[in-house]
Coordinates of C-alpha atoms in Angstrom, one line a residue:
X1 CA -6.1 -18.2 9.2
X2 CA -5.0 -21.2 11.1
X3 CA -5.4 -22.3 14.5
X4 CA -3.1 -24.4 16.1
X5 CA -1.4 -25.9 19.6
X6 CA 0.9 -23.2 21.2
X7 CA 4.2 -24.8 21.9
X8 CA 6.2 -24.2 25.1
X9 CA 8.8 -22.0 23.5
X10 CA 5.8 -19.8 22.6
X11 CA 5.7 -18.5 26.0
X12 CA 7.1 -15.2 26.4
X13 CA 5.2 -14.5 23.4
X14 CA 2.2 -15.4 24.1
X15 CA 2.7 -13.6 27.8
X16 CA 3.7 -10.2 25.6
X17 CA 0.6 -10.5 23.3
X18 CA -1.7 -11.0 26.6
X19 CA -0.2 -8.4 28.5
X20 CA -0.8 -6.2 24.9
X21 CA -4.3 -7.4 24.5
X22 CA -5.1 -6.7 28.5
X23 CA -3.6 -2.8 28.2
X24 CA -5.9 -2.2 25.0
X25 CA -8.7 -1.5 27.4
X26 CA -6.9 1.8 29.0
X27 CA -5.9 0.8 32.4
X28 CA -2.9 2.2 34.3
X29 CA 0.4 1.3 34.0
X30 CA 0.5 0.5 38.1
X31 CA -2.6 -1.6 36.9
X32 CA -1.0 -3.5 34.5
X33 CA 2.0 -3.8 36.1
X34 CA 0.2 -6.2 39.5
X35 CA -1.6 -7.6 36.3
X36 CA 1.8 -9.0 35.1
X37 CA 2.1 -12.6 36.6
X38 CA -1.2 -13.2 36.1
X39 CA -1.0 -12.6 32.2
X40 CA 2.2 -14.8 32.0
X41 CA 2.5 -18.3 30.9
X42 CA 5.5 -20.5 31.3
X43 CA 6.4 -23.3 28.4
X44 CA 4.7 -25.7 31.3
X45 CA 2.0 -24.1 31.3
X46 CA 1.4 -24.5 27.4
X47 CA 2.5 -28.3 28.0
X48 CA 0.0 -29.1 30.5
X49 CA -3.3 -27.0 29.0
X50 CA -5.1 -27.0 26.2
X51 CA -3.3 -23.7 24.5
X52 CA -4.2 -22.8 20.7
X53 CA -2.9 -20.1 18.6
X54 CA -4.6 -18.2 16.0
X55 CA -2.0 -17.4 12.9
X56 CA -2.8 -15.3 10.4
X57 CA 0.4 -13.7 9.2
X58 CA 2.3 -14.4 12.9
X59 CA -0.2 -15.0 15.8
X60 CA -2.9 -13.1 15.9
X61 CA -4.0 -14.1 19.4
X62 CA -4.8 -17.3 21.7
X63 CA -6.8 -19.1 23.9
X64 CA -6.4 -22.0 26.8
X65 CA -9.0 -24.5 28.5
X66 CA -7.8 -25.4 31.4
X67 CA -8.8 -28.4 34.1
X68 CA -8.8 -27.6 37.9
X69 CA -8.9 -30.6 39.3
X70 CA -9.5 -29.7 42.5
X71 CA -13.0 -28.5 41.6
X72 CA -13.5 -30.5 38.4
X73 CA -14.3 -27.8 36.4
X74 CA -12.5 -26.7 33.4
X75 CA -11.8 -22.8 32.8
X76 CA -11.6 -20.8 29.8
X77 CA -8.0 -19.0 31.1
X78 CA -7.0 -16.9 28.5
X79 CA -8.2 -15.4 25.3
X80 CA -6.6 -12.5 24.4
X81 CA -6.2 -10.9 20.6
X82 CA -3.4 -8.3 19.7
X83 CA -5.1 -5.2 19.8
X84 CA -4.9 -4.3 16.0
X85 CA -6.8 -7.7 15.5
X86 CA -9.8 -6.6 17.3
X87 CA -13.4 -6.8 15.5
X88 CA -11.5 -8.6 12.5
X89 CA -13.7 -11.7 13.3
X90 CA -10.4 -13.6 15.1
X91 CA -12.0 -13.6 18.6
X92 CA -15.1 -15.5 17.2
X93 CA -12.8 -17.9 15.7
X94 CA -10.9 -18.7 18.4
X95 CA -13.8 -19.3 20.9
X96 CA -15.3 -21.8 17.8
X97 CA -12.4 -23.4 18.5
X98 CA -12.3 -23.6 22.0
X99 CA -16.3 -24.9 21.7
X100 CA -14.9 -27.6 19.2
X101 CA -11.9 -28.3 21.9
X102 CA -14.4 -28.8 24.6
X103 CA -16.8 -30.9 22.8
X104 CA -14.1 -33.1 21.4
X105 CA -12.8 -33.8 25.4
X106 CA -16.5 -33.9 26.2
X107 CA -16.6 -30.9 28.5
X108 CA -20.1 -30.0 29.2
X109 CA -19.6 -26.3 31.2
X110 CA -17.1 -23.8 30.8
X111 CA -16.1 -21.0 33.7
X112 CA -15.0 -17.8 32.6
X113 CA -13.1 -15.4 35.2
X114 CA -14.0 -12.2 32.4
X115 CA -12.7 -9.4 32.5
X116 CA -15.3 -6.8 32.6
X117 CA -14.6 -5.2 29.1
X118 CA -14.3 -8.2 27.4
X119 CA -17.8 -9.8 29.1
X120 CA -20.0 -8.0 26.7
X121 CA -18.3 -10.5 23.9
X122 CA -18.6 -13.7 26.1
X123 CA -22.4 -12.7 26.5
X124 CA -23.0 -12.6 22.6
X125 CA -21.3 -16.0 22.0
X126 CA -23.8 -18.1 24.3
X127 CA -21.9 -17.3 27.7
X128 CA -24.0 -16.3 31.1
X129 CA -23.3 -14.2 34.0
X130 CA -23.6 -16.7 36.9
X131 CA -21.9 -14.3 39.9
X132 CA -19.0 -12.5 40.6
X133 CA -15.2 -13.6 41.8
X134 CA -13.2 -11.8 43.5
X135 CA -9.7 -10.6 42.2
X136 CA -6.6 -12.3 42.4
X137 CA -4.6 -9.3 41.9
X138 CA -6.7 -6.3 43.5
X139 CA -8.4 -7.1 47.0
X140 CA -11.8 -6.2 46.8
X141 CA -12.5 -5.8 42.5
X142 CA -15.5 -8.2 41.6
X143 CA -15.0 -9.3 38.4
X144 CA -17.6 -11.1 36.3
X145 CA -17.8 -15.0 36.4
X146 CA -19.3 -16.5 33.9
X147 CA -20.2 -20.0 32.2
X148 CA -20.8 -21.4 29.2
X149 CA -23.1 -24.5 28.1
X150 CA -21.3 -26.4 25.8
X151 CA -24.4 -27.8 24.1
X152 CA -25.9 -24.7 23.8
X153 CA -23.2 -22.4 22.5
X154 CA -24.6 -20.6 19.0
X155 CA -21.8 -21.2 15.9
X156 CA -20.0 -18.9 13.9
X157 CA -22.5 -16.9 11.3

């Protein structure tokens, strides 16, 4: 297993595996269809975030802090698996990395926009439900907003 940066011509890849990763939870192809923009990165994108790519016999899945500025806060905005990686221990490894990331660049508190299937796993790794956002895609879906402590996030066991 390695993790690594994503590079910009990794894009439409790494938009196919999140698009993948996002439809592994059952919803509706009209759903994942308005999903579609949101799950797609550009190579600029990759450029101007902190975007890391698990490889383990081709790229297994990814993950990407990103700053907004406008708030100062930094957001955890993807981290999606390929669905045959699932529960294969890749997920925990990646979000080691991203705690490593953020303690190198001295990032005390991460915001995670969850989706609601995938909460239960930010919960176990030291995340906590703080509120709800409102979706960018479907007017009037809460989804889960989380944070994470930095300090306080538990390691791999």
């Amino acid at each position: 297993m390695n993790i690594r940066r994503a590079k910009g011509h990794e894009a439409s890849e790494l938009s196919d595996l999140a698009y993948r990763s996002k439809a592994y939870w059952g919803y509706s192809d009209e759903f994942m269809e308005a999903c579609r923009d949101d799950l797609t990165l550009s190579p600029a994108h990759i450029e101007e975030h902190e975007v890391y790519v698990l490889e383990d016999e081709g790229i297994k899945g990814f993950m990407s802090l990103e700053k907004d500025a406008e708030q100062e806060q930094w957001l955890l905005g993807f981290l999606f698996m390929e669905p045959e990686a699932v529960g294969k221990g890749y997920g925990k490894a990646l979000w080691q990395h991203m705690v490593e990331v953020a303690q190198k660049l001295d990032i005390p508190v991460i915001n995670i926009h969850s989706d609601p299937y995938a909460e239960p796993f930010y919960l176990s790794r030291g995340a906590k439900r703080v509120g709800e956002i409102v979706s960018t895609v479907f007017p009037g879906r809460k989804l889960p907003l989380l944070e994470v402590e930095i300090g306080k996030v538990r390691s791999l066991e």
